[in-house]
XYZ file of C-alpha atoms in Angstrom:
774
model
C 20.924 -8.245 -31.556
C 18.663 -6.071 -29.162
C 20.577 -4.386 -26.508
C 18.644 -3.902 -23.364
C 19.721 -1.660 -20.368
C 16.663 -1.563 -17.652
C 18.782 -2.241 -14.706
C 21.505 -0.167 -15.788
C 24.235 -2.767 -17.189
C 23.651 -4.256 -20.919
C 22.670 -7.437 -21.352
C 22.394 -8.714 -24.925
C 19.883 -11.032 -26.207
C 19.374 -12.695 -29.635
C 16.490 -11.387 -31.511
C 14.422 -14.782 -31.836
C 15.038 -15.121 -27.620
C 13.363 -11.490 -27.489
C 10.260 -12.420 -29.745
C 10.078 -15.578 -27.513
C 10.196 -13.753 -24.076
C 7.516 -11.318 -25.520
C 5.407 -13.702 -26.587
C 5.614 -15.536 -23.126
C 5.245 -12.501 -21.582
C 1.987 -11.428 -23.174
C 0.279 -14.871 -23.545
C 1.139 -16.456 -19.878
C 1.041 -13.253 -17.806
C -1.593 -11.199 -18.982
C -3.886 -14.021 -18.960
C -2.718 -15.050 -15.340
C -3.566 -11.405 -14.628
C -6.693 -11.156 -16.185
C -8.231 -13.439 -13.774
C -7.205 -10.772 -11.005
C -4.805 -12.644 -9.245
C -2.035 -11.342 -6.933
C 0.454 -12.611 -4.468
C -0.357 -13.238 -1.322
C -0.213 -9.964 1.128
C 2.316 -10.043 3.555
C 1.009 -10.099 6.932
C 1.888 -7.033 9.374
C -0.424 -7.990 11.903
C 2.358 -9.122 14.437
C 1.754 -9.306 18.392
C 5.631 -9.468 18.388
C 6.683 -6.009 20.263
C 9.718 -6.081 18.278
C 7.962 -6.629 14.560
C 8.280 -3.148 13.800
C 11.923 -2.566 14.357
C 14.078 -1.732 11.086
C 16.854 -2.540 10.816
C 16.740 -5.866 13.135
C 18.830 -5.230 15.851
C 21.707 -7.568 16.434
C 20.727 -8.972 19.870
C 17.181 -8.526 21.132
C 15.370 -10.094 24.046
C 12.023 -8.621 24.427
C 9.418 -9.992 26.925
C 5.381 -10.071 26.839
C 5.318 -8.244 29.940
C 4.432 -4.385 28.888
C 4.762 -1.265 30.842
C 3.157 2.257 30.156
C 5.040 5.765 29.694
C 3.026 8.329 30.813
C 3.371 12.477 31.182
C 4.888 11.933 34.604
C 8.195 10.458 33.084
C 11.222 12.652 32.522
C 14.061 12.796 30.074
C 17.414 12.554 32.098
C 20.538 13.201 30.585
C 24.040 15.151 31.416
C 23.556 18.954 30.288
C 26.518 17.857 27.313
C 23.803 15.500 25.668
C 21.318 18.491 25.070
C 21.327 17.804 21.390
C 20.307 14.289 21.866
C 17.684 15.085 24.547
C 16.266 17.451 21.824
C 16.296 14.528 19.151
C 14.569 12.359 21.782
C 11.832 14.875 22.621
C 11.142 15.728 19.043
C 10.328 11.943 18.473
C 8.276 11.626 21.493
C 6.453 14.656 20.363
C 5.776 13.331 17.386
C 4.375 10.370 18.921
C 2.081 12.470 20.904
C 3.830 12.456 24.248
C 5.644 15.363 25.821
C 7.977 14.880 28.918
C 10.334 17.379 30.959
C 13.741 17.077 30.783
C 16.286 16.878 33.918
C 19.844 17.032 33.955
C 21.772 13.879 35.199
C 19.787 11.545 37.523
C 15.983 11.799 37.573
C 15.356 11.469 41.400
C 12.404 8.637 41.982
C 10.719 9.833 38.895
C 10.729 7.205 36.143
C 12.816 8.360 33.281
C 14.445 8.016 30.110
C 17.702 7.852 30.887
C 20.456 9.076 28.113
C 24.189 8.069 28.913
C 27.190 8.182 26.546
C 30.136 6.353 27.868
C 33.242 4.970 25.709
C 33.638 1.393 26.309
C 30.226 0.835 27.647
C 28.880 -1.217 24.872
C 30.843 -4.493 23.642
C 29.914 -5.219 19.767
C 30.140 -8.861 18.387
C 30.762 -10.250 15.128
C 31.093 -7.906 12.148
C 31.631 -7.999 8.115
C 33.689 -4.692 8.831
C 37.011 -4.837 10.370
C 36.607 -1.208 11.440
C 35.791 -2.001 14.933
C 36.390 1.376 15.864
C 34.005 2.888 13.807
C 31.171 0.277 14.415
C 31.503 0.636 18.103
C 30.702 4.472 17.740
C 27.316 3.470 16.432
C 26.521 0.690 19.085
C 24.122 1.111 21.921
C 22.219 -0.749 24.423
C 18.765 -0.288 25.422
C 17.118 -1.463 28.746
C 13.512 -1.438 29.070
C 12.210 -1.739 32.457
C 8.781 -0.402 33.933
C 9.740 2.795 35.595
C 13.225 3.140 33.787
C 14.395 3.091 30.250
C 17.963 3.287 29.681
C 19.903 4.465 26.602
C 23.515 3.678 26.700
C 26.059 4.355 23.693
C 29.779 4.733 23.286
C 29.412 7.738 21.491
C 26.738 10.323 20.486
C 25.835 8.631 17.331
C 25.457 5.527 18.742
C 22.988 6.891 21.376
C 21.264 8.889 18.104
C 20.566 5.180 17.275
C 19.520 3.692 20.468
C 16.861 6.585 20.541
C 15.747 5.701 16.825
C 15.154 2.130 18.007
C 13.266 3.115 21.269
C 10.910 5.613 18.998
C 10.122 2.528 16.301
C 9.164 0.396 19.580
C 6.774 3.125 20.959
C 5.371 4.280 17.908
C 4.393 0.430 17.215
C 2.301 0.542 20.101
C 0.457 3.904 19.592
C -1.690 5.104 21.013
C -1.020 3.034 24.180
C 2.603 4.653 24.694
C 3.533 1.111 26.051
C 6.654 -0.851 25.852
C 7.678 -4.451 26.268
C 10.082 -4.981 29.247
C 13.785 -6.236 27.807
C 17.133 -5.814 26.650
C 18.626 -4.772 23.185
C 22.091 -4.627 22.253
C 22.825 -3.212 18.732
C 25.639 -2.224 16.544
C 26.044 -2.124 12.550
C 27.555 -5.113 10.371
C 29.480 -2.211 8.030
C 30.124 1.174 8.623
C 28.195 2.823 5.896
C 24.766 2.615 4.889
C 24.450 4.758 1.770
C 21.410 5.644 -0.381
C 21.907 7.423 -3.658
C 19.190 10.174 -4.572
C 18.648 11.162 -7.880
C 17.962 14.803 -8.509
C 19.354 14.900 -11.764
C 16.201 15.959 -13.746
C 14.189 17.258 -10.790
C 14.877 19.137 -7.594
C 13.349 18.900 -4.360
C 12.464 22.006 -2.148
C 14.951 22.415 0.777
C 12.102 21.598 3.397
C 11.676 18.384 1.293
C 15.135 17.431 1.242
C 15.549 17.877 5.113
C 12.496 15.734 5.521
C 14.158 12.895 3.338
C 17.248 13.055 5.027
C 15.770 13.196 8.537
C 13.770 10.051 7.526
C 16.703 8.316 6.129
C 18.529 8.644 9.482
C 15.867 7.285 11.777
C 16.374 4.122 9.678
C 20.059 4.247 10.670
C 21.070 5.340 6.997
C 24.308 7.749 7.574
C 25.149 8.551 4.150
C 22.853 10.687 1.364
C 24.663 10.695 -2.043
C 22.899 13.333 -4.196
C 23.227 13.759 -7.769
C 22.335 17.157 -8.712
C 23.968 17.863 -12.032
C 22.786 21.255 -13.254
C 21.102 21.944 -9.947
C 23.751 23.229 -8.297
C 25.130 26.986 -8.915
C 28.568 26.176 -10.090
C 30.648 29.531 -10.189
C 33.244 27.592 -12.546
C 30.392 26.040 -14.765
C 27.525 28.858 -14.962
C 26.409 27.674 -18.273
C 24.933 24.471 -16.966
C 23.211 25.922 -13.870
C 19.312 25.357 -14.356
C 16.601 27.571 -13.297
C 16.290 26.200 -9.980
C 19.737 25.429 -8.503
C 21.249 25.123 -4.624
C 23.430 27.688 -3.833
C 26.769 26.523 -2.109
C 25.175 28.305 0.945
C 21.897 26.127 0.942
C 23.977 22.899 0.029
C 26.198 23.753 3.068
C 22.907 24.122 5.147
C 21.668 20.841 3.684
C 25.210 18.989 4.667
C 25.113 20.853 8.147
C 21.557 19.270 9.066
C 22.319 16.030 7.421
C 25.439 16.089 10.027
C 23.460 16.592 12.696
C 21.593 13.650 12.150
C 24.361 11.715 11.881
C 24.299 11.646 7.740
C 26.871 12.338 5.623
C 26.030 14.472 2.851
C 27.796 12.995 -0.182
C 28.363 15.000 -3.353
C 28.155 13.130 -6.720
C 29.567 14.129 -10.050
C 30.141 11.995 -13.122
C 33.184 11.893 -14.979
C 34.079 10.901 -17.830
C 30.539 9.380 -18.956
C 26.865 10.618 -18.219
C 27.892 14.305 -18.838
C 25.529 15.103 -21.313
C 24.302 17.936 -19.030
C 27.598 19.398 -19.579
C 28.720 18.574 -23.099
C 25.152 19.684 -24.707
C 26.464 23.344 -24.028
C 28.208 24.885 -26.707
C 30.764 26.098 -24.239
C 31.809 22.878 -23.676
C 31.514 20.999 -27.018
C 35.421 20.860 -27.210
C 35.942 18.736 -24.119
C 33.598 16.066 -25.958
C 35.771 12.776 -26.958
C 33.718 12.417 -29.887
C 32.625 15.917 -31.534
C 29.089 15.019 -32.303
C 28.059 12.858 -28.990
C 27.521 14.500 -25.797
C 27.758 11.607 -23.812
C 31.553 11.258 -22.542
C 34.583 13.591 -21.743
C 37.960 13.133 -23.592
C 40.264 12.075 -20.580
C 43.477 13.461 -22.170
C 42.142 16.945 -22.857
C 43.691 19.094 -20.018
C 40.753 21.129 -20.050
C 38.652 18.360 -18.795
C 40.500 18.090 -15.660
C 40.710 21.615 -15.098
C 36.807 21.956 -15.323
C 36.052 18.941 -13.349
C 38.713 19.827 -10.512
C 36.676 23.054 -10.238
C 33.325 21.737 -10.027
C 34.497 18.874 -7.537
C 36.223 21.789 -5.386
C 32.935 23.678 -5.421
C 31.182 20.576 -4.261
C 33.780 20.031 -1.519
C 33.960 23.590 -0.351
C 29.926 23.784 0.266
C 29.931 20.345 1.977
C 32.053 20.903 4.822
C 31.912 18.156 7.447
C 31.289 15.364 4.939
C 33.922 12.392 4.634
C 33.080 10.799 1.337
C 32.651 11.958 -2.393
C 31.634 10.057 -5.359
C 33.471 10.494 -8.568
C 31.108 8.104 -10.715
C 32.836 6.974 -13.637
C 29.920 4.623 -14.431
C 29.577 3.330 -17.919
C 32.648 5.396 -19.433
C 32.185 2.973 -22.461
C 34.407 4.724 -25.305
C 37.476 5.513 -23.140
C 40.350 5.279 -25.568
C 38.162 4.308 -28.487
C 38.447 7.685 -30.046
C 41.611 8.503 -32.277
C 42.425 11.277 -29.957
C 42.614 8.447 -26.882
C 43.707 5.751 -28.788
C 47.467 5.967 -29.246
C 47.882 7.056 -25.879
C 45.768 4.329 -24.383
C 47.486 1.613 -26.540
C 51.145 3.223 -24.846
C 49.469 2.651 -21.589
C 48.206 -0.805 -22.001
C 44.905 -0.427 -23.177
C 41.305 1.407 -22.597
C 41.177 0.283 -18.850
C 44.326 1.384 -18.018
C 43.829 4.587 -19.486
C 40.331 5.224 -17.360
C 42.537 4.163 -14.266
C 45.069 6.805 -15.160
C 42.534 9.359 -15.341
C 40.777 7.939 -12.150
C 43.690 8.325 -10.396
C 44.908 11.652 -11.582
C 41.014 12.967 -10.360
C 40.612 11.010 -7.114
C 44.495 11.856 -5.794
C 43.434 15.579 -6.107
C 40.105 14.819 -4.323
C 41.756 13.075 -1.672
C 44.066 15.836 -1.230
C 41.213 17.693 -0.081
C 40.266 15.668 2.688
C 37.710 13.218 1.048
C 37.717 9.597 0.750
C 36.469 8.797 -3.051
C 34.081 6.144 -4.083
C 34.453 5.080 -7.682
C 32.835 2.370 -9.782
C 35.203 -0.484 -10.744
C 33.738 -1.945 -13.638
C 34.239 -1.828 -17.544
C 36.512 -0.964 -19.263
C 38.663 -1.563 -16.175
C 40.289 -4.912 -16.211
C 41.522 -7.156 -13.347
C 45.282 -6.096 -14.808
C 44.388 -2.506 -14.348
C 43.506 -2.580 -10.489
C 47.321 -1.922 -9.429
C 47.280 1.354 -11.527
C 44.745 2.590 -9.158
C 45.612 4.594 -5.702
C 44.808 2.323 -2.696
C 42.933 5.045 -0.841
C 40.169 4.690 -3.327
C 36.672 2.813 -2.265
C 35.078 0.735 -4.673
C 31.359 1.105 -5.021
C 30.515 -1.964 -7.207
C 31.022 -5.032 -6.106
C 31.778 -7.618 -8.519
C 32.873 -11.482 -7.203
C 35.230 -12.152 -9.963
C 38.000 -9.459 -8.924
C 36.828 -8.574 -5.659
C 39.856 -10.568 -4.087
C 42.172 -8.749 -6.395
C 40.891 -5.238 -5.150
C 41.423 -6.442 -1.699
C 44.918 -7.789 -2.368
C 45.585 -4.217 -3.572
C 44.164 -2.451 -0.768
C 41.019 -1.265 -1.917
C 38.233 -1.482 0.316
C 34.482 -1.990 -1.087
C 31.216 -1.072 -0.795
C 28.448 -3.836 -1.890
C 25.918 -1.661 -4.683
C 22.694 -2.651 -5.413
C 19.456 -0.756 -6.639
C 15.644 -0.628 -5.554
C 14.889 0.247 -8.990
C 16.713 0.002 -12.514
C 14.859 1.555 -15.334
C 11.216 1.035 -14.454
C 9.454 4.375 -15.506
C 6.411 4.462 -13.015
C 7.176 2.687 -10.003
C 9.627 -0.083 -8.945
C 9.397 -3.701 -9.626
C 8.685 -4.649 -6.078
C 6.252 -7.411 -7.000
C 7.062 -8.002 -10.746
C 3.943 -9.068 -13.116
C 5.417 -12.038 -14.304
C 5.180 -15.631 -12.719
C 8.042 -17.531 -11.314
C 9.078 -19.378 -14.753
C 9.152 -16.055 -16.489
C 12.214 -14.024 -17.344
C 12.575 -10.345 -17.503
C 13.467 -8.371 -20.755
C 16.907 -7.922 -19.373
C 17.405 -11.415 -18.631
C 17.169 -11.943 -15.061
C 14.480 -13.464 -12.977
C 12.987 -11.038 -10.499
C 10.253 -13.628 -9.540
C 11.213 -13.339 -5.779
C 10.684 -9.324 -5.808
C 12.980 -6.299 -5.621
C 13.894 -6.739 -1.820
C 14.580 -10.116 -1.781
C 17.078 -9.371 -5.026
C 18.793 -6.555 -3.120
C 18.976 -8.666 0.403
C 20.284 -11.579 -1.727
C 23.091 -9.380 -3.351
C 24.224 -8.136 0.080
C 24.273 -11.463 1.750
C 26.012 -13.118 -0.827
C 28.822 -10.661 -0.999
C 28.873 -10.762 2.922
C 29.350 -14.484 2.865
C 31.675 -14.551 0.189
C 33.874 -12.570 2.438
C 36.155 -11.823 -0.798
C 36.649 -8.010 0.054
C 37.275 -5.782 2.835
C 33.670 -4.320 3.236
C 33.123 -1.135 4.759
C 29.489 0.020 3.419
C 26.214 -0.642 0.982
C 25.042 1.745 -1.542
C 21.653 1.526 -2.444
C 20.658 3.273 -5.898
C 17.469 4.192 -7.025
C 17.559 6.107 -10.706
C 14.742 8.764 -10.921
C 16.197 9.762 -14.291
C 13.321 7.180 -15.983
C 11.086 9.407 -14.733
C 9.378 8.001 -11.562
C 9.420 9.748 -8.151
C 12.022 8.976 -5.810
C 9.544 8.734 -3.004
C 8.412 5.424 -4.268
C 11.709 4.249 -3.403
C 11.615 3.822 0.119
C 10.683 0.160 0.648
C 13.894 -0.793 -0.998
C 16.101 1.646 0.699
C 15.243 0.906 4.281
C 15.175 -2.593 3.671
C 18.598 -2.869 1.622
C 20.405 -0.545 4.079
C 18.894 -2.644 6.895
C 20.667 -5.724 5.416
C 23.711 -3.675 5.696
C 23.443 -3.161 9.267
C 22.049 -6.805 10.205
C 21.938 -9.341 7.401
C 21.303 -12.413 9.582
C 17.647 -13.692 10.535
C 15.647 -11.391 8.778
C 13.602 -12.718 5.373
C 12.642 -10.505 2.461
C 9.181 -10.767 3.713
C 9.891 -10.244 7.086
C 11.924 -7.050 5.889
C 8.943 -5.729 3.665
C 6.528 -6.328 6.377
C 8.589 -4.411 9.196
C 9.000 -1.628 6.472
C 4.981 -1.318 6.267
C 4.566 -1.417 9.862
C 7.355 1.092 10.794
C 6.771 3.475 7.993
C 3.193 3.864 7.759
C 2.323 2.959 11.503
C 0.822 0.519 13.465
C -2.624 1.707 12.108
C -1.945 1.083 8.452
C -4.063 -1.240 6.408
C -2.981 -3.594 3.791
C -0.039 -1.455 2.363
C 1.518 -4.150 1.400
C -1.079 -5.241 -1.018
C -0.866 -1.555 -2.717
C 2.546 -1.930 -3.353
C 1.824 -5.373 -5.191
C -1.169 -3.460 -7.526
C 1.158 -0.631 -8.302
C 4.267 -2.671 -8.894
C 2.372 -5.112 -11.460
C -0.061 -2.367 -12.764
C 3.204 -0.208 -13.618
C 4.674 -2.819 -15.423
C 1.784 -3.292 -17.377
C 1.954 0.399 -18.107
C 5.016 0.152 -19.757
C 4.412 -3.179 -21.619
C 0.888 -2.396 -22.738
C 2.002 -0.061 -25.628
C 4.165 -1.056 -28.679
C 7.785 -0.301 -28.909
C 8.542 1.617 -32.301
C 11.454 3.447 -33.945
C 10.863 7.290 -32.922
C 9.760 9.510 -35.471
C 9.713 12.414 -32.799
C 13.394 12.524 -31.317
C 17.013 12.285 -32.754
C 18.834 9.195 -33.512
C 20.420 7.401 -30.818
C 24.338 7.356 -31.472
C 25.655 4.188 -29.784
C 25.295 1.807 -26.737
C 27.709 -0.108 -24.503
C 29.502 -2.139 -27.543
C 29.829 0.255 -30.038
C 29.151 3.563 -31.952
C 26.197 3.828 -34.273
C 23.093 5.629 -35.734
C 19.716 4.167 -35.241
C 16.430 5.799 -34.455
C 15.358 6.059 -30.587
C 12.613 4.142 -29.429
C 9.205 5.331 -28.471
C 5.809 3.947 -27.674
C 2.525 4.027 -29.577
C -0.526 1.944 -30.298
C -2.221 1.180 -33.853
C -4.714 3.648 -35.042
C -8.412 3.685 -34.516
C -10.127 2.690 -37.735
C -11.779 5.841 -39.802
C -14.799 5.055 -41.548
C -15.124 5.339 -45.364
C -16.609 8.553 -46.517
C -20.499 7.685 -47.414
C -20.910 4.070 -46.680
C -19.254 4.402 -43.145
C -17.643 0.960 -43.886
C -14.653 0.132 -41.764
C -11.594 -1.391 -43.890
C -9.539 -2.500 -40.704
C -11.413 -4.612 -38.321
C -8.340 -4.967 -36.153
C -8.642 -3.182 -32.572
C -6.023 -0.742 -31.270
C -5.683 -2.966 -28.116
C -5.478 -6.617 -28.437
C -7.514 -9.332 -26.721
C -4.798 -10.284 -23.977
C -4.080 -6.377 -23.426
C -7.439 -5.642 -23.141
C -8.524 -8.382 -20.775
C -5.816 -7.594 -18.490
C -6.804 -4.002 -18.409
C -10.321 -4.516 -17.664
C -9.228 -7.244 -14.815
C -6.820 -4.418 -13.468
C -9.555 -1.529 -13.474
C -11.082 -3.055 -10.193
C -7.397 -3.280 -8.182
C -6.775 0.037 -9.399
C -9.761 1.430 -7.744
C -9.119 -1.051 -4.661
C -5.311 0.479 -4.422
C -6.930 4.076 -4.501
C -9.538 3.346 -1.841
C -6.995 1.768 0.290
C -4.501 4.490 -0.193
C -7.210 7.234 1.043
C -8.360 4.901 3.888
C -4.648 4.904 4.855
C -4.453 8.849 4.523
C -7.000 8.955 7.334
C -5.044 6.386 9.609
C -1.479 7.452 9.200
C -0.275 10.252 11.528
C 2.814 10.669 8.977
C 4.020 9.699 5.371
C 0.892 11.680 3.857
C 3.045 12.858 1.335
C 4.285 9.420 0.367
C 0.877 8.394 0.284
C -0.091 11.062 -2.089
C 2.515 9.982 -4.576
C 1.453 6.498 -4.236
C -1.953 7.931 -5.379
C -0.426 9.771 -8.191
C 1.085 6.356 -9.300
C -2.286 4.934 -9.117
C -3.829 7.391 -10.766
C -1.413 6.940 -13.748
C -1.694 3.444 -14.174
C -5.394 3.613 -13.735
C -5.349 6.344 -16.609
C -3.500 4.089 -18.983
C -6.031 1.238 -18.345
C -9.064 3.361 -19.035
C -7.516 4.833 -22.246
C -6.634 1.065 -23.592
C -10.531 0.181 -22.668
C -11.813 3.417 -24.166
C -9.922 2.964 -27.512
C -11.387 -0.537 -28.317
C -14.795 0.652 -26.941
C -14.508 3.394 -29.654
C -13.399 0.811 -32.225
C -16.784 -1.020 -31.226
C -19.028 2.269 -32.087
C -17.521 2.834 -35.299
C -18.090 -0.716 -36.282
C -21.657 -0.494 -35.148
C -22.231 2.869 -36.996
C -20.814 1.053 -39.923
C -23.216 -1.748 -39.838
C -26.499 0.362 -39.117
C -25.475 2.932 -41.708
C -27.435 1.881 -44.538
C -30.908 1.054 -42.314
C -30.806 3.524 -39.800
C -28.791 6.913 -40.545
C -29.633 9.005 -37.537
C -28.652 6.001 -35.275
C -25.117 5.651 -37.122
C -24.535 9.141 -36.668
C -25.435 9.063 -33.060
C -23.052 5.978 -32.393
C -20.295 8.233 -34.277
C -21.538 11.200 -31.796
C -20.952 8.620 -28.974
C -17.597 7.581 -30.255
C -16.004 11.073 -30.302
C -17.724 12.111 -27.018
C -15.737 9.246 -25.525
C -12.538 10.522 -27.001
C -13.097 13.863 -25.572
C -13.739 12.267 -22.296
C -10.637 10.379 -22.441
C -8.663 13.723 -22.745
C -10.376 15.201 -20.169
C -9.483 12.066 -17.836
C -5.734 12.303 -19.338
C -5.685 16.204 -18.422
C -7.029 16.068 -15.184
C -5.012 12.714 -14.173
C -1.769 15.002 -15.370
C -2.773 17.868 -13.374
C -3.320 15.864 -10.096
C -0.058 14.172 -10.509
C 1.924 17.518 -11.271
C -0.001 19.119 -7.982
C 1.095 16.319 -5.867
C 4.706 16.138 -7.278
C 5.377 19.833 -7.365
C 4.256 19.947 -3.553
C 7.800 19.190 -2.783
C 9.364 19.869 -5.866
C 11.006 23.122 -7.549
C 8.925 23.347 -10.831
C 10.562 21.957 -14.093
C 10.589 24.867 -16.296
C 12.780 25.970 -19.129
C 13.565 29.453 -17.675
C 13.593 31.343 -14.453
C 15.633 33.163 -11.925
C 17.615 34.482 -14.795
C 18.651 31.082 -16.103
C 17.556 28.770 -18.962
C 17.303 25.252 -19.545
C 19.241 23.963 -22.520
C 16.589 21.468 -23.829
C 18.896 18.580 -25.866
C 18.537 15.173 -25.364
C 21.445 12.594 -24.370
C 23.231 11.234 -27.686
C 23.750 7.704 -25.864
C 21.236 7.180 -22.984
C 17.417 7.449 -23.168
C 16.035 9.122 -19.875
C 12.597 9.855 -20.245
C 12.393 13.328 -18.235
C 14.581 14.711 -21.090
C 12.183 14.173 -23.385
C 10.470 17.383 -22.625
C 11.171 20.428 -20.326
C 8.119 19.753 -17.663
C 6.373 16.913 -16.341
C 4.751 16.324 -19.748
C 6.887 13.326 -20.450
C 4.812 11.293 -18.128
C 2.078 11.496 -20.989
C 4.669 11.709 -23.990
C 3.165 8.889 -25.547
C -0.147 9.593 -25.256
C 0.421 13.234 -26.662
C 1.981 11.475 -29.830
C -1.006 9.279 -30.471
C -2.545 11.188 -33.450
C -5.994 11.287 -31.907
C -6.276 15.107 -33.620
C -5.846 13.717 -36.891
C -8.501 10.872 -36.174
C -10.853 13.163 -34.586
C -10.823 15.548 -37.920
C -11.253 12.915 -40.497
C -14.028 11.263 -38.394
C -15.745 14.167 -37.928
C -15.517 14.861 -41.597
C -16.755 11.810 -42.720
C -19.541 12.040 -39.935
C -20.478 15.593 -41.017
C -20.642 14.708 -44.987
C -22.613 11.763 -44.124
C -25.125 13.558 -41.971
C -25.697 16.080 -44.858
C -26.386 13.249 -47.074
C -29.415 12.215 -44.612
C -30.123 15.753 -43.657
C -28.896 15.671 -40.096
C -27.350 18.164 -38.118
C -23.499 18.915 -38.672
C -21.098 19.292 -35.856
C -17.885 21.165 -35.665
C -16.176 20.443 -32.474
C -12.166 20.593 -31.991
C -10.294 18.074 -29.686
C -6.666 19.676 -29.124
C -5.345 16.195 -27.951
C -1.878 17.713 -27.468
C -2.999 20.490 -25.503
C -2.802 19.248 -21.629
C -3.319 22.446 -19.913
């Protein structure tokens, strides 16, 4: 059996099935892509003035009659709304318009009026039964020539009304025109949360603020950040990494988030996914199993003591936050070790032991004023639900037991993900055709956005739970840049705001329009190219038992020892001494992969050129476009390497065939082959430097030592996270670095020089240093 957990949940398939899926993938998909066919791009050239709004408002009546906002307009608001006035002015300035503020009425001058009046906006139907919380976020936007009025029940609703107004205004830039009409809007559920994974990197403070503010403009109102060792814990100094946020910086970030009506939600794993703690010798005694750094012993009193202290530090550094996430994700082994088995049996099973631990920890967090999100999943069972405190909120929706959580009084989030385990770019538009199945058993033929929206809409339609929010995850621990997650973040949270009357294609088109601006050109086609080429990047190399990393020690089913998996390609041939004969006629890259790589190269250039054009068109999102450029560069380098390896093989075979009749020509062909590998290294190194330069613009350096602190380099015993393979960003070229081209280079050069001497031709003495990338 293979255990595949691309999307965070294990899915088992028989070996024969896995082989069949692989064969179908390479025979059907690659040949189709070799013809350079992609899905039809979504049209974003919509004359509808509301086509750039995301989320889609609940009630919207916009006419085709337009009016202009010019410099003679004012921004009129009560002095108590100075912050809201400033938020609007900031957005106007970004759109290229500066207006004067006036207090109260604007006289006869055309004006944008900001009004907060409790009870002024009535809300309609909603999934969430907490109507008071929803009403605080409601607003009404009235658009008339000479008079724009944004009315809300509370300041939060006014903020959201301002964002809708600004989306409309930016959509018509640079004309500064708006359609006449009216919008009345409110959310379907109270909380729209995104999960930001900083476990293996850390954005700079300026970047985190930009990210949080950007999220707020899409009415995302909760931002859960996973920091692991990137917080300066006084209670656990050993785990603090070279670059880590201080409590004061964390509080500064939380206050900034609150000013934009975003709850900065602390996140801490427990009892599993804690190798960042348990890899340290200081905490080895807290391991459930002595030689596995993956999971705490929940029955060890010192575990609770440490976690209580760490959670308390996060709470103290995030004053003003309502929520906290105690992630009991994938706590596979609870109750299985001898130290816990007896207690688990006495309580009624492994799930009941986990419920006991969750209650103990969650009650303590609740005492400190937080609403606690947890994951209601294996090994928790239906019969364990009643052992959980009712103040909890379940962050993982499961239709089979949703009604049982509701009956017990536990409210519910719908969880979905914009990415699962893809290491380069999310599979927004998968490479496979509609009839193909992904390796994890799921059919993602409709694309990631459609899949997320379906999960949310289906859960809301089932109406089996007491819903209060959605949480959208993206797992940067797979190695990709989280800036690639925004298409999923914005469209899925938009489904949490209003799940009606918006198709996945419409949601994606709205994202392209509002995120990149009205001047954007074919951005959706770039997402098609990057999605498919990133998937090919992963699938175009062979998986082998790793000779470079420690053994993995288990999965969701059981504990075992087996080699980790890494990727490589068949070796380049080495000519025989004297004759230059090639014994192995096989190519490193098979015909299907080579055809796909060649077909994808023009599309890669197309994406690069289009990204550069959009950079010149865009007034914002320049960094996001640079990150997409870096993804295109990573994919392009892989394509060039695959093609080059086979071209080198062709040259070696030509040298072999001409050796007996034209020794000089044979040596020349060998030299050309060697030079091609040298150029390939230069391309790889320059690509890596290009990517590193872009990512470090907003990231703190990923280093082994700085600021008086060291990073302990040790891999997870259970989970394989690519960034943990190296201390720095070189995990992005890990498989390339381990492809043994230095050995090939030295052998070929030795054969070449021996042959040259035999035929009185010059010898060469060059070095490759393939594993050196700086």
